[in-house]
Amino acid sequence: MTNDLMTFEAVSRDFWKGLHETKKPLLSEAELESIKSLNDNINIQDVIDIYLPLISLIQIYKNNQENLLFSKSLFLKREISKRPFIIGISGSVAVGKSTTSRLLQLLLSRSFKESKVEMVTTDGFLYPNQYLIQHNILNRKGFPESYNMELLLNFLDTMRDGGNATIPVYSHEIYDIIPNQEQDISCPDFLIIEGINIFQNLQNNNLYMTDYFDFSIYIDANSQLIESWYLERFESLLNIAQLEPENYYHRFLEMGHDKAMQLAKDTWKTINLVNLENYIAPTRHRADLIMHKTSQHKIDEIYLKK
């Protein structure tokens, strides 16, 4: 166990899956297929073994949050203010954050039938490409300086106070913020925030986004495995772009397959791996729970903060 995991308790998959009694997955194979990322091999057994116990753990944290809010309101002689239970999900590019987030959103909706569950990706808080070009940091997209952290922190602050917000929307098809399109977030009971940067904040060393989270997850894997998943996803995006001339990835088809894949390998090595090693992985100890993946995206071990 590395030093940054000394405050975590390692739990094997076999032990973890026994922490939830009900073995009904709460969703169908077709529903699971519809929310999976392009190359994520998650299956129904993973939902039963990993995600159902996770929902039970979130229930514990949710109860603690509600009890604390109630006790504080009594102590301060104030009315209880409604605010969402905020879940943060982080990890490298291509590690499976989006699938985990969408799956949690669906399972929470099924488990807490009266609750409204919203999901937000921090991609929407990236500066538009034009801004990145003007500041000569387009090649640093995804690095800390490419995010509008003030806007993101203001959004989290509004959510924490139980308010409503309107935020930008990002599209991977055009590789940019979508002009004149916004996402409205209004009074959710659960709010899932997904992004590579959610444990970072370099603008204010006294404040981290984790200060806003009631529960947080880091998805971990060996960097060589993540590279293979990144390349698989890139190749899948090239195949999709063949039928979509307006797709951002369509331009890479003109290079030919081999050169396009070499570009993807270079991008991983010079951008995504650097970002992972310097800015993303060093923040994993700020999570409440780490899900460790092996080949085929199989989760083999859970690390739970002591």
PDB file of N, CA and C in Angstrom, residues 4 15 58 63 67 69 71 74 77 87 100 116 134 137 164-165 206 220 248 286 289 292:
ATOM      1  N   ASP A   4      -0.045   7.356   0.253  1.00  0.00           N
ATOM      2  CA  ASP A   4      -1.284   8.137   0.175  1.00  0.00           C
ATOM      3  C   ASP A   4      -2.530   7.302   0.473  1.00  0.00           C
ATOM      4  N   PHE A  15     -15.337  -9.771  -0.397  1.00  0.00           N
ATOM      5  CA  PHE A  15     -15.919  -9.321   0.868  1.00  0.00           C
ATOM      6  C   PHE A  15     -16.949  -8.223   0.626  1.00  0.00           C
ATOM      7  N   ILE A  58     -23.722   4.801   0.594  1.00  0.00           N
ATOM      8  CA  ILE A  58     -24.169   6.178   0.377  1.00  0.00           C
ATOM      9  C   ILE A  58     -25.368   6.494   1.260  1.00  0.00           C
ATOM     10  N   ASN A  63     -27.794   9.532   5.607  1.00  0.00           N
ATOM     11  CA  ASN A  63     -28.432   9.621   6.918  1.00  0.00           C
ATOM     12  C   ASN A  63     -27.617  10.501   7.861  1.00  0.00           C
ATOM     13  N   ASN A  67     -28.874  13.944   9.660  1.00  0.00           N
ATOM     14  CA  ASN A  67     -28.834  14.068  11.119  1.00  0.00           C
ATOM     15  C   ASN A  67     -28.007  15.275  11.550  1.00  0.00           C
ATOM     16  N   LEU A  69     -27.391  18.024   9.728  1.00  0.00           N
ATOM     17  CA  LEU A  69     -28.113  19.247   9.377  1.00  0.00           C
ATOM     18  C   LEU A  69     -29.223  19.540  10.388  1.00  0.00           C
ATOM     19  N   SER A  71     -29.344  18.515  13.589  1.00  0.00           N
ATOM     20  CA  SER A  71     -28.758  18.880  14.883  1.00  0.00           C
ATOM     21  C   SER A  71     -28.192  20.296  14.859  1.00  0.00           C
ATOM     22  N   LEU A  74     -31.016  22.838  15.112  1.00  0.00           N
ATOM     23  CA  LEU A  74     -31.489  22.967  16.491  1.00  0.00           C
ATOM     24  C   LEU A  74     -30.513  23.805  17.314  1.00  0.00           C
ATOM     25  N   LYS A  77     -30.773  27.305  16.259  1.00  0.00           N
ATOM     26  CA  LYS A  77     -32.147  27.792  16.341  1.00  0.00           C
ATOM     27  C   LYS A  77     -32.620  28.371  15.006  1.00  0.00           C
ATOM     28  N   ILE A  87     -22.273  14.221  -4.502  1.00  0.00           N
ATOM     29  CA  ILE A  87     -21.320  13.135  -4.711  1.00  0.00           C
ATOM     30  C   ILE A  87     -20.321  13.546  -5.791  1.00  0.00           C
ATOM     31  N   THR A 100     -19.791   5.181 -14.460  1.00  0.00           N
ATOM     32  CA  THR A 100     -20.061   5.109 -13.026  1.00  0.00           C
ATOM     33  C   THR A 100     -21.076   6.163 -12.609  1.00  0.00           C
ATOM     34  N   LYS A 116     -34.982  13.394  -6.542  1.00  0.00           N
ATOM     35  CA  LYS A 116     -34.529  13.901  -7.835  1.00  0.00           C
ATOM     36  C   LYS A 116     -33.004  13.829  -7.864  1.00  0.00           C
ATOM     37  N   GLN A 134      -6.726  31.745 -27.639  1.00  0.00           N
ATOM     38  CA  GLN A 134      -6.253  33.109 -27.379  1.00  0.00           C
ATOM     39  C   GLN A 134      -5.193  33.144 -26.280  1.00  0.00           C
ATOM     40  N   ILE A 137      -3.290  27.904 -24.699  1.00  0.00           N
ATOM     41  CA  ILE A 137      -3.318  26.730 -23.828  1.00  0.00           C
ATOM     42  C   ILE A 137      -4.278  25.651 -24.350  1.00  0.00           C
ATOM     43  N   ASN A 164     -30.769  27.295  -7.195  1.00  0.00           N
ATOM     44  CA  ASN A 164     -30.862  26.799  -8.572  1.00  0.00           C
ATOM     45  C   ASN A 164     -29.761  27.434  -9.405  1.00  0.00           C
ATOM     46  N   ALA A 165     -29.359  26.751 -10.464  1.00  0.00           N
ATOM     47  CA  ALA A 165     -28.275  27.283 -11.287  1.00  0.00           C
ATOM     48  C   ALA A 165     -28.444  26.863 -12.744  1.00  0.00           C
ATOM     49  N   ASN A 206      -6.675  27.379   0.072  1.00  0.00           N
ATOM     50  CA  ASN A 206      -7.422  27.136   1.298  1.00  0.00           C
ATOM     51  C   ASN A 206      -8.771  26.469   1.043  1.00  0.00           C
ATOM     52  N   ASP A 220      -9.618   4.250  -9.952  1.00  0.00           N
ATOM     53  CA  ASP A 220      -8.175   4.071 -10.102  1.00  0.00           C
ATOM     54  C   ASP A 220      -7.858   2.870 -10.985  1.00  0.00           C
ATOM     55  N   TYR A 248     -16.078  16.116 -34.478  1.00  0.00           N
ATOM     56  CA  TYR A 248     -14.705  16.614 -34.308  1.00  0.00           C
ATOM     57  C   TYR A 248     -13.681  15.578 -34.774  1.00  0.00           C
ATOM     58  N   ARG A 286      -7.941  12.327  -1.400  1.00  0.00           N
ATOM     59  CA  ARG A 286      -9.008  13.198  -0.911  1.00  0.00           C
ATOM     60  C   ARG A 286     -10.384  12.552  -1.047  1.00  0.00           C
ATOM     61  N   LEU A 289     -13.778   7.075  -1.054  1.00  0.00           N
ATOM     62  CA  LEU A 289     -13.713   5.694  -1.518  1.00  0.00           C
ATOM     63  C   LEU A 289     -12.968   5.638  -2.845  1.00  0.00           C
ATOM     64  N   HIS A 292     -10.728   0.387  -7.453  1.00  0.00           N
ATOM     65  CA  HIS A 292      -9.564   0.011  -8.257  1.00  0.00           C
ATOM     66  C   HIS A 292      -9.954  -0.988  -9.335  1.00  0.00           C
TER      67      HIS A 292
END
